Coordinates of C-alpha atoms in Angstrom, one line a residue:
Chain F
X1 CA -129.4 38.3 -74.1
X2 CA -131.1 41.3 -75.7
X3 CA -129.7 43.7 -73.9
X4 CA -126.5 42.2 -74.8
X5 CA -127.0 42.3 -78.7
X6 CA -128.1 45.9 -77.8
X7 CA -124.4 46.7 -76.6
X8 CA -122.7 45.2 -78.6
X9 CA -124.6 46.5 -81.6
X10 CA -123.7 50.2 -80.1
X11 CA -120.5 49.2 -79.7
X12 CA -120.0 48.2 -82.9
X13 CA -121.8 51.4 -84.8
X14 CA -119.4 53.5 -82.4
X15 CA -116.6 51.4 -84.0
X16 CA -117.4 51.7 -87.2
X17 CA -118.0 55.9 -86.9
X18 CA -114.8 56.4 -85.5
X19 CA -112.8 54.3 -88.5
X20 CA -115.2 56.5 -90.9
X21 CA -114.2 60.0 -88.9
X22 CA -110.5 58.6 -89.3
X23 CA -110.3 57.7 -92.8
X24 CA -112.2 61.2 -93.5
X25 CA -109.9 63.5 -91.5
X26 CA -106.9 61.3 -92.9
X27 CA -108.7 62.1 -96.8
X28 CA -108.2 65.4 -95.9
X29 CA -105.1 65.9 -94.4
X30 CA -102.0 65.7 -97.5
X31 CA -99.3 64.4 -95.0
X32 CA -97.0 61.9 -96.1
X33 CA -96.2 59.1 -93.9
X34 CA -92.8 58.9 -92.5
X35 CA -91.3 55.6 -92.5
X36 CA -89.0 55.5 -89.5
X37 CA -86.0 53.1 -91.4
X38 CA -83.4 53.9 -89.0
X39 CA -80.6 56.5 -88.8
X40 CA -78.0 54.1 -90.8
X41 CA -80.3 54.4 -93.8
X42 CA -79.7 57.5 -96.7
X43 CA -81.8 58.3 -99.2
X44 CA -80.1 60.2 -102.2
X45 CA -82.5 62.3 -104.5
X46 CA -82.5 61.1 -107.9
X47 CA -81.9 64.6 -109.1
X48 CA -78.7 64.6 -107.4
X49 CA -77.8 61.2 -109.1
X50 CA -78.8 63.1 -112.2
X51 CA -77.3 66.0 -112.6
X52 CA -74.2 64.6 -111.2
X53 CA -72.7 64.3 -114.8
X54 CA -75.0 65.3 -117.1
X55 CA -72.1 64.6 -119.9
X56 CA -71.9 60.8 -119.1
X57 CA -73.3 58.4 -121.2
X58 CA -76.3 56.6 -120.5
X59 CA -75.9 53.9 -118.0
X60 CA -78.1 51.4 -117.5
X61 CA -79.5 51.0 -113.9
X62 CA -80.0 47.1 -112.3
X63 CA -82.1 46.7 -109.0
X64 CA -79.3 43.5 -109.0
X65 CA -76.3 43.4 -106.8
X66 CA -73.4 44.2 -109.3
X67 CA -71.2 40.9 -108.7
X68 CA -74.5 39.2 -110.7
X69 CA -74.3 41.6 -113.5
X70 CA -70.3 41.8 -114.6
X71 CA -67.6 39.9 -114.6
X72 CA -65.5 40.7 -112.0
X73 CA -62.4 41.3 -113.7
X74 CA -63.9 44.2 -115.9
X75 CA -64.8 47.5 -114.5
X76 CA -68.4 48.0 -114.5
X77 CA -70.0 50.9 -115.6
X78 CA -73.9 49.5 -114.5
X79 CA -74.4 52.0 -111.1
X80 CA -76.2 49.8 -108.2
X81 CA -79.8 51.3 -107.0
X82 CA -79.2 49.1 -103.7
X83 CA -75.9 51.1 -103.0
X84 CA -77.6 54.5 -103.7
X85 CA -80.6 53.9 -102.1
X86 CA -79.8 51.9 -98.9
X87 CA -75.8 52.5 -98.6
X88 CA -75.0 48.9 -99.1
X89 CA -75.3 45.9 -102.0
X90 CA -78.9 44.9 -100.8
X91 CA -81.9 45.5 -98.5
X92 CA -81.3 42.9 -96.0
X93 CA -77.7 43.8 -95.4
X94 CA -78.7 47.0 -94.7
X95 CA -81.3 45.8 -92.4
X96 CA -79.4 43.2 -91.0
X97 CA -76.9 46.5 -90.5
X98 CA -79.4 48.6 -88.9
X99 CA -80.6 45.9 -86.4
X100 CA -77.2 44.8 -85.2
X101 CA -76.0 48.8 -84.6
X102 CA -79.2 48.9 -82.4
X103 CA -78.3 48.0 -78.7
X104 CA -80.5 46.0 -76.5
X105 CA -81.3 48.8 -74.0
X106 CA -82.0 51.4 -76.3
X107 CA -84.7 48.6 -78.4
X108 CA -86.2 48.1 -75.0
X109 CA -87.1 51.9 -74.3
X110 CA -88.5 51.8 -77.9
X111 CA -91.0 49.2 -76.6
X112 CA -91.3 50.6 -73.6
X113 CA -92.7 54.1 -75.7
X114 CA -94.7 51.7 -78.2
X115 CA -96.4 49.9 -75.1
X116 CA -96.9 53.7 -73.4
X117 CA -98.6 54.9 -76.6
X118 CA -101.1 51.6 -76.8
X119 CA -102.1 51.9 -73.6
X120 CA -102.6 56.2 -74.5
X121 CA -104.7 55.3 -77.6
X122 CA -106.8 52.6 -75.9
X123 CA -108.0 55.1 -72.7
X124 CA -108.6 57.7 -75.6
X125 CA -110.9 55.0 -77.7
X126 CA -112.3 53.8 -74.5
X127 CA -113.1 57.7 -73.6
X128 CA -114.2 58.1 -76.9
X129 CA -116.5 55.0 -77.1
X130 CA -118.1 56.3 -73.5
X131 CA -118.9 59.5 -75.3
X132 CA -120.6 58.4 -78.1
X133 CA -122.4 55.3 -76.8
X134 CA -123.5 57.7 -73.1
X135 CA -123.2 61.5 -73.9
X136 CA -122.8 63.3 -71.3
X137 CA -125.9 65.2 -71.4
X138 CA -127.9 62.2 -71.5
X139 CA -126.1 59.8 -69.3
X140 CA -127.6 58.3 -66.2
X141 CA -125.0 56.3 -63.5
X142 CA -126.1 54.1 -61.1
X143 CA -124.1 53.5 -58.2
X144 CA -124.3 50.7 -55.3
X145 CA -122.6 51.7 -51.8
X146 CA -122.9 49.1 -49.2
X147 CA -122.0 49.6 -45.1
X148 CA -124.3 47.2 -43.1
X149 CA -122.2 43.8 -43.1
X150 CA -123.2 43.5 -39.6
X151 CA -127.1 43.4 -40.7
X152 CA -127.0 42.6 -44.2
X153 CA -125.6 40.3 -46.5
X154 CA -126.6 41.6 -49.5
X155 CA -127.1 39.0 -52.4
X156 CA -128.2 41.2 -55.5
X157 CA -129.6 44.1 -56.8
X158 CA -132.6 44.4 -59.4
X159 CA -133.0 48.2 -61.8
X160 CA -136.3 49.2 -63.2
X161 CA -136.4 52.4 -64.7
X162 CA -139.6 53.4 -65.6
X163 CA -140.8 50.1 -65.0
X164 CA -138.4 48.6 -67.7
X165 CA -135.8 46.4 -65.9
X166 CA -132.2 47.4 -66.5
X167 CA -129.7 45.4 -64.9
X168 CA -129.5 42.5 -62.4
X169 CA -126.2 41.7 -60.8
X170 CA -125.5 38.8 -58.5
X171 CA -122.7 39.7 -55.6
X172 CA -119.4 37.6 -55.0
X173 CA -117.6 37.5 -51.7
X174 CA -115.0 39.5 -53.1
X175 CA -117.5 42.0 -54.2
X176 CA -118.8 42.4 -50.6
X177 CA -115.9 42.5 -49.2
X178 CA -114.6 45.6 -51.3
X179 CA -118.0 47.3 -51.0
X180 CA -117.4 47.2 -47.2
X181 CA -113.8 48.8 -47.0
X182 CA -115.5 51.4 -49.0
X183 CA -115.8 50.6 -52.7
X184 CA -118.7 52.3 -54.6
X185 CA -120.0 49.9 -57.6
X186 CA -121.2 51.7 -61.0
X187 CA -124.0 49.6 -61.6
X188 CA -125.3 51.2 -64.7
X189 CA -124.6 53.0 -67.5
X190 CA -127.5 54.5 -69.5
X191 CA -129.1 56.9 -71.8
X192 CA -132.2 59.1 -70.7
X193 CA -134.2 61.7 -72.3
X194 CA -134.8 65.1 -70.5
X195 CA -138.1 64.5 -68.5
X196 CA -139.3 63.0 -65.5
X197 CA -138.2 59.3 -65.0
X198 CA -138.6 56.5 -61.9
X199 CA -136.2 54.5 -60.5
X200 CA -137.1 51.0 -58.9
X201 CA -134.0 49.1 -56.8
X202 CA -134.9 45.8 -55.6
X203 CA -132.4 44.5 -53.2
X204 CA -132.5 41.0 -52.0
X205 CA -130.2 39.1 -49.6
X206 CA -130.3 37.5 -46.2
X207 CA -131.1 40.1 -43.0
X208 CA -131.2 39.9 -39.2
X209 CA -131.4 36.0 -38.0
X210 CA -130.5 34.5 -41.6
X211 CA -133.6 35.6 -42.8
X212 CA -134.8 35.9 -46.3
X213 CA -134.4 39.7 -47.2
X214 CA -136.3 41.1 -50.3
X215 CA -136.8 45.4 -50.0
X216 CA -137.4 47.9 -52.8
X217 CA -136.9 51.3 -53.0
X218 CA -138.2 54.1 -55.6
X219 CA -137.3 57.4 -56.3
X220 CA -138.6 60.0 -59.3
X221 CA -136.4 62.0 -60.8
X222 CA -136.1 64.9 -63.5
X223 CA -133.0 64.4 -66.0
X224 CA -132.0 67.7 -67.4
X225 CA -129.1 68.1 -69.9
X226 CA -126.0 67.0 -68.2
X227 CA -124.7 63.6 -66.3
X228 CA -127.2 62.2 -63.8
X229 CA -125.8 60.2 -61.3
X230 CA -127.8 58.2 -58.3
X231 CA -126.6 56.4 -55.6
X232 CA -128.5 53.1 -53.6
X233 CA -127.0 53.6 -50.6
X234 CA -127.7 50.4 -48.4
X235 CA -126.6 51.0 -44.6
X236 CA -126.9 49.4 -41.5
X237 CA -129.4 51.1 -38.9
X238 CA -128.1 51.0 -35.1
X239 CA -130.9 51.8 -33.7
X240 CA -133.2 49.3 -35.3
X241 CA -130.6 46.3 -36.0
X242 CA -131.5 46.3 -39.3
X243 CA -130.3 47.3 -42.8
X244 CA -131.6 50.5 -44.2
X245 CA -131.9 51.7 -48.5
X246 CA -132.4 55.0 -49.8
X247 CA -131.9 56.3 -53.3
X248 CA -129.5 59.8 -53.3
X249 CA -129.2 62.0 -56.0
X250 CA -125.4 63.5 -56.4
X251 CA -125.4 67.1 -56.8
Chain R
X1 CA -158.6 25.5 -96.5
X2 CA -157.6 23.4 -93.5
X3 CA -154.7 22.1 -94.5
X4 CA -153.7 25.8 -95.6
X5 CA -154.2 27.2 -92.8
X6 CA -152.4 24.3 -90.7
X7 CA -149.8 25.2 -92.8
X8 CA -149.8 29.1 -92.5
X9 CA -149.8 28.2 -88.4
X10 CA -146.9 25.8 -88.6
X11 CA -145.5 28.9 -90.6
X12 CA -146.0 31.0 -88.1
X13 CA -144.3 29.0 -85.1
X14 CA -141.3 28.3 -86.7
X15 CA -141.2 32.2 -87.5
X16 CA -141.5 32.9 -83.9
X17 CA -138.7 30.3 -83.1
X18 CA -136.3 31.8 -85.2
X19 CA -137.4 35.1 -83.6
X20 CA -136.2 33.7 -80.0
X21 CA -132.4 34.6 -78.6
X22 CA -131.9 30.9 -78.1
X23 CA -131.8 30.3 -82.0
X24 CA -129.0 32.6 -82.0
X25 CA -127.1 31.5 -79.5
X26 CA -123.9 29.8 -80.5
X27 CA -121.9 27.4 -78.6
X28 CA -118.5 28.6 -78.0
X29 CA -115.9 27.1 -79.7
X30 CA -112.3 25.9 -77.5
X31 CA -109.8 28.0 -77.4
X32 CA -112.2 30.7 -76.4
X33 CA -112.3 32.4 -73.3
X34 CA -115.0 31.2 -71.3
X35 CA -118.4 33.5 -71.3
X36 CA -118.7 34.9 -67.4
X37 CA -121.3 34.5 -65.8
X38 CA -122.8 34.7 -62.1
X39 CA -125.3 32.4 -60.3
X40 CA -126.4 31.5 -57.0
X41 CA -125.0 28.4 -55.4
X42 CA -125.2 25.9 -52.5
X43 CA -122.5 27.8 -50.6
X44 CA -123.1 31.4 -48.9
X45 CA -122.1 33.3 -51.9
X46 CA -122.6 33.6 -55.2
X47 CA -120.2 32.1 -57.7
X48 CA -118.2 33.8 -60.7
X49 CA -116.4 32.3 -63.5
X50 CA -113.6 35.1 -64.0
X51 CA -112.9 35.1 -60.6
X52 CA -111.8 31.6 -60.7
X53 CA -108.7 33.0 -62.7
X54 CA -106.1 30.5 -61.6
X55 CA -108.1 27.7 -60.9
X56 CA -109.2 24.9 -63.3
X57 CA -112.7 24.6 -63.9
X58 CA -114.5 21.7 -64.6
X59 CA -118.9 22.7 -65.3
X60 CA -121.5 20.4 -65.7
X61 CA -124.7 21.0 -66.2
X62 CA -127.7 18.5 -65.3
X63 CA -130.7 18.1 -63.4
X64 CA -132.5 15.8 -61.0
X65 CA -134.7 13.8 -64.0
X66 CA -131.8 13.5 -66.2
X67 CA -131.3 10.0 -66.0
X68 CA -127.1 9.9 -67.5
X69 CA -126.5 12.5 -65.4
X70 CA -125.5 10.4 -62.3
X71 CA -122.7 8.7 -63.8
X72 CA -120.7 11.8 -64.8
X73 CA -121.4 14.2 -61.7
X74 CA -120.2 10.6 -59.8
X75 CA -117.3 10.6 -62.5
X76 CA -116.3 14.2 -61.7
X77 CA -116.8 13.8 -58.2
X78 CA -113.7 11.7 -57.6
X79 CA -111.8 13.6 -60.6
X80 CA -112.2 16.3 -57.7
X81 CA -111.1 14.5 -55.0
X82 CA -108.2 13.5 -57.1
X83 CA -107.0 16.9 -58.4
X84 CA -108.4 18.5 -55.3
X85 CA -105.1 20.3 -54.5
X86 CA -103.8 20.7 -57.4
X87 CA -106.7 23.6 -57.8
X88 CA -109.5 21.7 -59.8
X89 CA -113.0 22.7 -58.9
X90 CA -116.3 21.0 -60.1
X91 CA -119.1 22.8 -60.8
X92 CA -122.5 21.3 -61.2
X93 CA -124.9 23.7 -62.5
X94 CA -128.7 22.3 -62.4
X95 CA -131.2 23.5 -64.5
X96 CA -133.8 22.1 -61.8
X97 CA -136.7 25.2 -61.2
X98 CA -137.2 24.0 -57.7
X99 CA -133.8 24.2 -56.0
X100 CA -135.7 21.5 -53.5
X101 CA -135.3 19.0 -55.7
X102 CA -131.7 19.5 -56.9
X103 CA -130.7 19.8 -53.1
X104 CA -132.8 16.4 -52.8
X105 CA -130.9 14.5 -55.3
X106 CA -127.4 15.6 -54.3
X107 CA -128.6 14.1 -51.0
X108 CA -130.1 10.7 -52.3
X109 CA -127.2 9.8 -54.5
X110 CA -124.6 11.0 -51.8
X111 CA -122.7 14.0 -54.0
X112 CA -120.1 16.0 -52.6
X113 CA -120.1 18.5 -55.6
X114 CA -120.4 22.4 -55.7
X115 CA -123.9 23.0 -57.3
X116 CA -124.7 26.2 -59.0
X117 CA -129.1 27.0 -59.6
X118 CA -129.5 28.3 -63.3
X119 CA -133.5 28.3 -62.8
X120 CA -133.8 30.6 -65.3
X121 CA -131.6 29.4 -68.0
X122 CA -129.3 32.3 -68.4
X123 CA -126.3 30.5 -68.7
X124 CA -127.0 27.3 -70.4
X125 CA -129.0 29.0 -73.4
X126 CA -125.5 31.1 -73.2
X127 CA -123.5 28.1 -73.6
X128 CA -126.2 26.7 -75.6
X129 CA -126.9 23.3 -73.7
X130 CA -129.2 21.2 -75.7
X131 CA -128.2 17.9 -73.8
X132 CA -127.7 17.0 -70.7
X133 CA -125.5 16.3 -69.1
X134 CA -122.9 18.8 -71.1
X135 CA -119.7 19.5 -69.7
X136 CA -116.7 22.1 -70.6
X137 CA -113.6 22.3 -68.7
X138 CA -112.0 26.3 -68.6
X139 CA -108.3 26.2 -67.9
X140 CA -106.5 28.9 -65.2
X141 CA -106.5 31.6 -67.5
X142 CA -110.3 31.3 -68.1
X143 CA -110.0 29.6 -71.4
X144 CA -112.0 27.1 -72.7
X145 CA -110.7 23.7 -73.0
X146 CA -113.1 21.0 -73.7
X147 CA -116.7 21.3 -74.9
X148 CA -118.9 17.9 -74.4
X149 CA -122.3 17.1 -74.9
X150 CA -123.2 13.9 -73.1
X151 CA -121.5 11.4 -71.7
X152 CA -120.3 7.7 -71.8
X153 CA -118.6 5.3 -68.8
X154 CA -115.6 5.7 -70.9
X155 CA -115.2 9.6 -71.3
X156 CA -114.1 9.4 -67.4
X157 CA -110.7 8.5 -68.8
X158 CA -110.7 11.2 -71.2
X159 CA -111.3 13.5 -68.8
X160 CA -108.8 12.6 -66.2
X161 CA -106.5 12.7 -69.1
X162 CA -107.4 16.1 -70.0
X163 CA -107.4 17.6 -66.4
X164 CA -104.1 15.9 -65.8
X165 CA -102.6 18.2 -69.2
X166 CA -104.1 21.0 -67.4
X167 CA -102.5 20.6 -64.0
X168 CA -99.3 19.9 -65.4
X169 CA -99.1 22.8 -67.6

């Protein structure tokens, strides 16, 4: 439960850094925000509107559709914003205009893009989160590789690093059964400071004859600037009929 | 000065109470998805709630001297047999230390029920079980459907009602 909190605390200050970085760099960028309205949509400069006739008398401008404002019979001098600014007598028709010219293939390859750049932003915040809650140059990685079905079942694995326990994971079927056609768990993610540390794994499970299996292994280490990773490599001994566990670092 | 310092003890204890993770720990509301967890069972593997993704999941949890547990581990145990094949599992996670006794009990009151060993509290403090038994039923997508602390003879209905919404969905 505490280490929990502790994540999810992390994860949160990471969260809240990368809004603050955002809002910052968008403070100091002065780009305007293009609203993508469609194609079917014109925008006319009010200059242009302007200096169209600088000799004509004032007109008075209405945000209302023009059958609201004059009779119909009469020729109406009021000039309709909606017609100058969206090409049509109101919003929603224009809208309604824009949608309908849209066809159903070329919406779909618009979603299909939207849905491309999610998925984009997400791997770049998950990359992003990694880096600031594990920076690379003090990250440790734990990994569990597992070859000795024939001697082993393996049940779960215990972490102590320096003599602090780190992570306890319980194995599934299905987790076996991928670590035996080859899959490598990452069991842990961490910080370290540069020094000398200790690793404890303590493997339990049921060995040779459906016996009770309980083993630990230890290995000290030096973390230096830069990703650390370590391996618990758990593999079956011919010779011996029994399951062997040794600690490797990755070069 | 006794009575003061009765006091500053009392004081002291509830501090360290509210101190604990349990305090904390907030049962979660339906509509949620489910918390995972993973925990030994009766079986020859461990058990894990996310990957019963598809299935529907009924979990209780009890223990050997809790004395209305009987009735709705019996309950559920023909709610199983019922909705057997239309994917419904039942869980029974005891909170026994000594998995002895749970194993005991099972035996003595005849139970043909899954049972998962939380001997260390891990999930129920999660799920914040403060009765017993406490039930809550995750649909196939891992949601949570039902929450229930306790039970009565008549919630069996209820629960077959439920289950049957579930399967039919």
């Amino acid at each position: 439960m505490n280490a929990i909190n502790h994540k999810l605390a992390r994860f949160f200050t990471a969260l809240m850094l990368i809004s603050l970085c955002g809002m910052a760099w968008a403070a100091e960028t002065d780009e305007t925000i293009d609203l993508d309205l469609g194609e079917d949509l014109e925008f006319i400069e009010i200059d242009e509107i302007l200096d169209e006739d600088e000799n004509a008398p004032a007109e008075t401008v209405s945000a209302k559709p023009k059958a609201e404002m004059t009779a119909p019979e009469e020729e109406s001098e009021f000039v309709d914003l909606n017609q100058i600014l969206y090409g049509s007598e109101s919003p929603d028709a224009a809208a309604e205009g824009t949608v309908a010219k849209k066809d159903p293939a070329t919406m779909q390859q618009e979603m299909q893009q939207l849905k491309e750049k999610i998925l984009q932003v997400n791997r770049d915040l998950f990359i992003l989160e990694e880096d600031l809650l594990f920076p690379s140059s003090t990250q440790v990685n734990v990994f569990v590789s597992f070859d000795a079905l024939e001697y082993f079942q393996l049940d779960g694995v215990t972490l102590k690093l320096n003599d602090r326990p780190i992570s306890n994971h319980l194995y599934t079927e299905r987790e076996l059964k991928a670590m035996n056609r080859g899959a490598v768990q990452r069991l842990f993610t961490g910080n370290l400071p540069v020094g000398e540390h200790e690793l404890v794994a303590v493997v339990t499970g049921v060995g040779p004859e459906g016996r009770d299996y309980k083993r630990a292994v230890s290995m000290a280490f030096e973390k230096s600037s830069g990703t650390k990773y370590i391996e618990l490599k758990i593999e079956g001994d011919d010779l011996r009929k029994q399951p062997g566990f040794r600690l490797k670092q990755w070069e | 000065m006794q009575s003061m310092w009765r006091r500053v003890q009392y004081g002291v204890i509830g501090l360290a109470l509210l101190a604990s993770p349990a305090v904390f720990a907030k049962k979660p509301p339906v509509g949620d998805d489910a918390p995972d967890f993973t925990l030994h069972s009766d079986g020859p593997f461990n058990l894990r709630l996310s990957e019963q993704r598809g299935y529907i999941v009924a979990v209780v949890f009890w223990a050997s001297w809790c004395r209305s547990c009987p009735v709705q581990l019996q309950a559920l145990e023909q709610l199983q047999q019922k909705y057997r094949d239309f994917g419904v599992k039942v869980w029974a996670v005891t909170l026994d230390k000594k998995r002895s006794d749970a194993e005991h009990y099972r035996e003595h009151k005849g139970l043909d029920l899954t049972m998962l060993f939380d001997d260390r509290f891990v999930v129920s403090e999660r799920y914040d079980i403060n009765d017993l038994p406490s039930s809550f039923i995750v649909d196939r997508d891992g949601v949570i459907r039902h929450l229930q602390d306790g039970f009565e003879p008549g919630d069996v209905n209820k629960f077959d009602t439920i289950l049957q919404t579930l399967v039919s969905e």
